[in-house]
Short mmCIF file of C-alpha atoms in Angstrom, two decimals:
data_model
loop_
_atom_site.label_atom_id
_atom_site.label_comp_id
_atom_site.label_asym_id
_atom_site.label_seq_id
_atom_site.Cartn_x
_atom_site.Cartn_y
_atom_site.Cartn_z
CA ASN A 542 0.32 -0.11 0.03
CA ALA A 543 1.96 3.26 -0.92
CA GLY A 544 2.01 5.97 1.00
CA VAL A 545 1.15 9.44 0.69
CA MET A 546 2.75 11.10 -2.36
CA GLN A 547 3.30 14.37 -2.82
CA ASN A 548 4.49 15.64 -6.01
CA PRO A 549 6.89 17.58 -7.13
CA ARG A 550 9.36 17.07 -4.17
CA HIS A 551 10.97 20.76 -4.97
CA LEU A 552 9.06 23.31 -7.18
CA VAL A 553 11.15 26.67 -7.39
CA ARG A 554 8.83 29.80 -9.09
CA ARG A 555 9.58 33.51 -9.90
CA ARG A 556 7.57 36.29 -8.00
CA GLY A 557 4.26 36.22 -9.54
CA GLN A 558 3.90 33.04 -11.01
CA GLU A 559 1.86 30.10 -9.55
CA ALA A 560 2.61 27.10 -7.74
CA ARG A 561 0.85 23.99 -8.12
CA LEU A 562 0.96 21.09 -5.23
CA ARG A 563 -0.19 17.85 -5.71
CA CYS A 564 -1.35 15.50 -2.72
CA SER A 565 -2.25 11.76 -3.51
CA PRO A 566 -3.60 10.83 -0.25
CA MET A 567 -3.13 6.64 0.80
CA LYS A 568 -5.45 4.17 -0.69
CA GLY A 569 -8.73 4.21 0.97
CA HIS A 570 -8.10 7.62 2.61
CA SER A 571 -11.14 9.69 1.26
CA HIS A 572 -9.71 13.04 4.32
CA VAL A 573 -6.70 15.01 3.20
CA TYR A 574 -4.90 17.84 4.81
CA TRP A 575 -2.59 20.52 3.76
CA TYR A 576 0.00 22.11 6.42
CA ARG A 577 2.80 24.69 6.00
CA GLN A 578 6.07 24.43 7.65
CA LEU A 579 8.54 27.73 7.17
CA PRO A 580 12.12 27.17 8.47
CA GLU A 581 12.84 26.27 11.90
CA GLU A 582 9.10 26.03 12.78
CA GLY A 583 6.84 23.34 13.26
CA LEU A 584 3.86 22.76 10.89
CA LYS A 585 1.19 24.46 10.74
CA PHE A 586 -2.58 23.81 10.02
CA MET A 587 -3.65 25.18 6.43
CA VAL A 588 -7.07 22.64 5.43
CA TYR A 589 -9.13 20.04 5.52
CA LEU A 590 -10.69 18.54 2.59
CA GLN A 591 -13.06 15.80 1.80
CA LYS A 592 -14.05 14.63 -1.50
CA GLU A 593 -15.42 17.64 -3.40
CA ASN A 594 -15.69 19.33 0.18
CA ILE A 595 -13.54 22.15 2.10
CA ILE A 596 -14.08 21.17 5.63
CA ASP A 597 -12.13 23.84 7.37
CA GLU A 598 -9.92 26.46 5.38
CA SER A 599 -9.27 28.45 8.91
CA GLY A 600 -5.54 28.00 7.97
CA MET A 601 -5.35 29.36 4.61
CA PRO A 602 -4.59 32.94 3.69
CA LYS A 603 -7.47 34.62 2.70
CA GLU A 604 -6.20 35.22 -0.62
CA ARG A 605 -3.43 34.05 -3.41
CA PHE A 606 -4.17 30.40 -1.82
CA SER A 607 -6.65 27.94 -2.70
CA ALA A 608 -7.17 23.66 -2.15
CA GLU A 609 -9.52 21.22 -3.96
CA PHE A 610 -9.90 17.87 -3.58
CA PRO A 611 -11.68 16.46 -6.78
CA LYS A 612 -13.96 13.27 -6.95
CA GLU A 613 -11.31 12.05 -9.15
CA GLY A 614 -8.02 12.80 -8.96
CA PRO A 615 -5.02 13.89 -6.34
CA SER A 616 -5.66 17.17 -4.08
CA ILE A 617 -4.08 20.27 -5.32
CA LEU A 618 -2.98 23.27 -3.24
CA ARG A 619 -2.43 26.42 -5.09
CA ILE A 620 -0.64 29.67 -4.95
CA GLN A 621 -1.16 32.58 -6.89
CA GLN A 622 1.35 35.27 -7.47
CA VAL A 623 3.86 33.96 -5.32
CA VAL A 624 5.87 35.97 -3.11
CA ARG A 625 9.40 35.04 -1.09
CA GLY A 626 7.52 34.80 2.27
CA ASP A 627 5.50 31.67 0.51
CA SER A 628 9.10 29.37 0.68
CA ALA A 629 8.19 27.04 3.00
CA ALA A 630 7.86 22.85 3.03
CA TYR A 631 3.93 22.30 1.69
CA PHE A 632 2.81 18.58 3.71
CA CYS A 633 -0.06 16.39 3.12
CA ALA A 634 -1.83 14.34 5.25
CA SER A 635 -4.31 11.77 4.55
CA SER A 636 -6.68 9.79 6.56
CA PRO A 637 -9.33 7.35 6.81
CA PHE A 638 -11.79 9.13 8.79
CA GLY A 639 -11.34 12.32 10.26
CA THR A 640 -10.79 10.83 13.84
CA ASP A 641 -8.00 8.31 13.13
CA THR A 642 -3.93 9.46 12.50
CA GLN A 643 -3.31 11.23 9.64
CA TYR A 644 0.04 9.95 7.83
CA PHE A 645 2.31 12.66 5.92
CA GLY A 646 3.32 12.93 2.82
CA PRO A 647 7.11 13.52 1.77
CA GLY A 648 6.32 16.89 1.46
CA THR A 649 7.13 20.16 -1.38
CA ARG A 650 9.89 22.50 -0.90
CA LEU A 651 8.86 25.63 -2.57
CA THR A 652 11.31 27.68 -3.15
CA VAL A 653 10.35 31.32 -4.24
CA LEU A 654 13.62 32.84 -5.74
CA ALA B 227 -6.35 28.79 22.11
CA GLN B 228 -4.84 25.37 21.99
CA THR B 229 -1.19 25.57 22.06
CA VAL B 230 1.71 23.07 22.06
CA THR B 231 5.15 23.90 24.07
CA GLN B 232 8.20 22.44 23.57
CA SER B 233 10.92 24.13 26.10
CA GLN B 234 14.00 22.52 24.95
CA PRO B 235 14.81 24.11 21.50
CA GLU B 236 17.92 21.46 21.20
CA MET B 237 19.64 18.36 22.82
CA SER B 238 22.54 15.84 22.80
CA VAL B 239 22.90 13.02 23.96
CA GLN B 240 25.60 10.07 23.89
CA GLU B 241 24.35 6.75 21.72
CA ALA B 242 22.90 4.23 23.82
CA GLU B 243 22.15 6.85 26.53
CA THR B 244 18.37 7.11 27.88
CA VAL B 245 17.25 10.82 26.39
CA THR B 246 13.57 12.57 27.81
CA LEU B 247 12.31 15.28 25.43
CA SER B 248 9.52 17.74 27.10
CA CYS B 249 6.12 18.57 26.08
CA THR B 250 3.29 20.69 27.13
CA TYR B 251 -0.29 21.77 25.32
CA ASP B 252 -3.11 23.29 26.98
CA THR B 253 -6.19 22.73 25.59
CA SER B 254 -10.17 22.59 26.98
CA GLU B 255 -11.44 18.90 25.41
CA ASN B 256 -11.63 16.11 26.94
CA ASN B 257 -10.85 13.63 24.79
CA TYR B 258 -8.02 13.98 22.40
CA TYR B 259 -5.47 13.19 20.88
CA LEU B 260 -1.35 13.53 21.35
CA PHE B 261 1.63 12.49 19.13
CA TRP B 262 5.02 12.72 18.85
CA TYR B 263 6.49 12.88 15.11
CA LYS B 264 10.30 12.87 13.92
CA GLN B 265 11.32 14.26 11.30
CA PRO B 266 14.46 13.50 9.62
CA PRO B 267 17.48 15.53 7.68
CA SER B 268 15.25 14.14 4.74
CA ARG B 269 12.27 16.22 6.12
CA GLN B 270 9.58 13.33 6.36
CA MET B 271 7.18 13.61 8.74
CA ILE B 272 7.26 9.87 10.59
CA LEU B 273 4.84 9.02 13.40
CA VAL B 274 6.68 7.68 16.34
CA ILE B 275 4.08 7.05 19.02
CA ARG B 276 0.45 8.15 19.74
CA GLN B 277 -1.57 8.16 22.66
CA GLU B 278 -4.91 8.45 23.51
CA ALA B 279 -6.03 11.07 26.46
CA TYR B 280 -8.70 8.69 27.76
CA LYS B 281 -6.20 6.07 27.81
CA GLN B 282 -4.11 6.52 31.44
CA GLN B 283 -1.52 4.04 30.41
CA ASN B 284 1.11 5.49 28.92
CA ALA B 285 1.92 4.42 25.38
CA THR B 286 4.89 2.49 24.03
CA GLU B 287 6.63 1.84 21.00
CA ASN B 288 9.91 -0.68 21.14
CA ARG B 289 12.39 1.87 22.09
CA PHE B 290 9.74 4.80 22.79
CA SER B 291 7.95 5.29 25.52
CA VAL B 292 5.57 8.68 27.07
CA ASN B 293 5.16 9.98 30.49
CA PHE B 294 1.50 11.37 30.24
CA GLN B 295 -0.18 13.07 33.12
CA LYS B 296 -3.29 14.73 31.77
CA ALA B 297 -3.41 17.00 35.11
CA ALA B 298 -0.52 18.71 34.35
CA LYS B 299 -1.26 18.45 30.47
CA SER B 300 2.70 17.34 29.98
CA PHE B 301 3.58 14.72 27.54
CA SER B 302 7.15 13.63 27.39
CA LEU B 303 8.78 11.56 25.08
CA LYS B 304 11.54 9.06 26.05
CA ILE B 305 14.18 7.11 24.06
CA SER B 306 16.16 4.44 25.50
CA ASP B 307 19.34 2.63 24.13
CA SER B 308 19.14 5.90 21.42
CA GLN B 309 20.89 5.16 18.43
CA LEU B 310 22.76 7.46 15.99
CA GLY B 311 19.51 7.35 13.43
CA ASP B 312 17.64 8.52 16.35
CA THR B 313 19.49 12.24 15.11
CA ALA B 314 16.14 14.17 14.46
CA MET B 315 13.61 16.61 14.82
CA TYR B 316 11.06 15.98 16.95
CA PHE B 317 7.57 16.95 17.39
CA CYS B 318 4.97 17.11 19.85
CA ALA B 319 1.85 17.39 18.44
CA PHE B 320 -1.91 17.52 19.94
CA GLU B 321 -5.21 16.54 17.98
CA THR B 322 -8.07 19.07 18.02
CA ARG B 323 -11.22 17.84 18.05
CA ASP B 324 -12.43 19.20 14.64
CA ASP B 325 -8.95 17.20 13.12
CA LYS B 326 -6.58 19.78 12.78
CA ILE B 327 -2.78 18.78 14.05
CA ILE B 328 -1.47 21.89 16.11
CA PHE B 329 2.15 20.95 16.49
CA GLY B 330 5.00 22.45 19.01
CA LYS B 331 8.39 24.30 17.43
CA GLY B 332 10.41 20.93 17.89
CA THR B 333 13.03 19.78 19.86
CA ARG B 334 16.51 19.20 17.62
CA LEU B 335 17.84 15.98 18.97
CA HIS B 336 21.54 15.12 18.22
CA ILE B 337 22.63 11.54 18.88
CA LEU B 338 26.46 11.81 19.47
CA PRO B 339 28.84 8.76 18.58
#
């Protein structure tokens, strides 16, 4: 059973470009969570999704950030018009049910030049 | 506000020694989950151990054990017979009732040969 997959592992963007981060949950998992880790910090919750539904986006910045988890395909975290402060590691986690252990992917390290 | 505090930013111990990492948290919830995650240089988030708050018995996983004191809101991690591969950042974390995980800022652990 493959773990949580994230791609790309590393992403470099120039200021003003768009970043798309993808997350494929573990097989059988229908709950996806996105977290952001700034340098030398712990992970911070961003958004919690189920298929075709955003359950909790209280940790998402109000502008430029969006997330989706379509019926088919991976979950996408989209950052429009990136700025240097968006440089961070973005982790996706999945669980079979909302109250179960979350399993983390390897993360995507975003660097904004 | 729900918070997780790790008071030791960095620790070093000799290989084969026992080390204890401290963690305190704050919540008004009665049922919740606590975790310790390990983040090696590869940046992968690896679940080390999980504790359910309603269980009084401390969780153990091989060389890893916790000292969970619910009244004191304390959740320390003990690593016995430490190994070089234990070198990593260790994050204490708490899962809220609405399925968000709140992380501490981490303790960087160095195991010295």
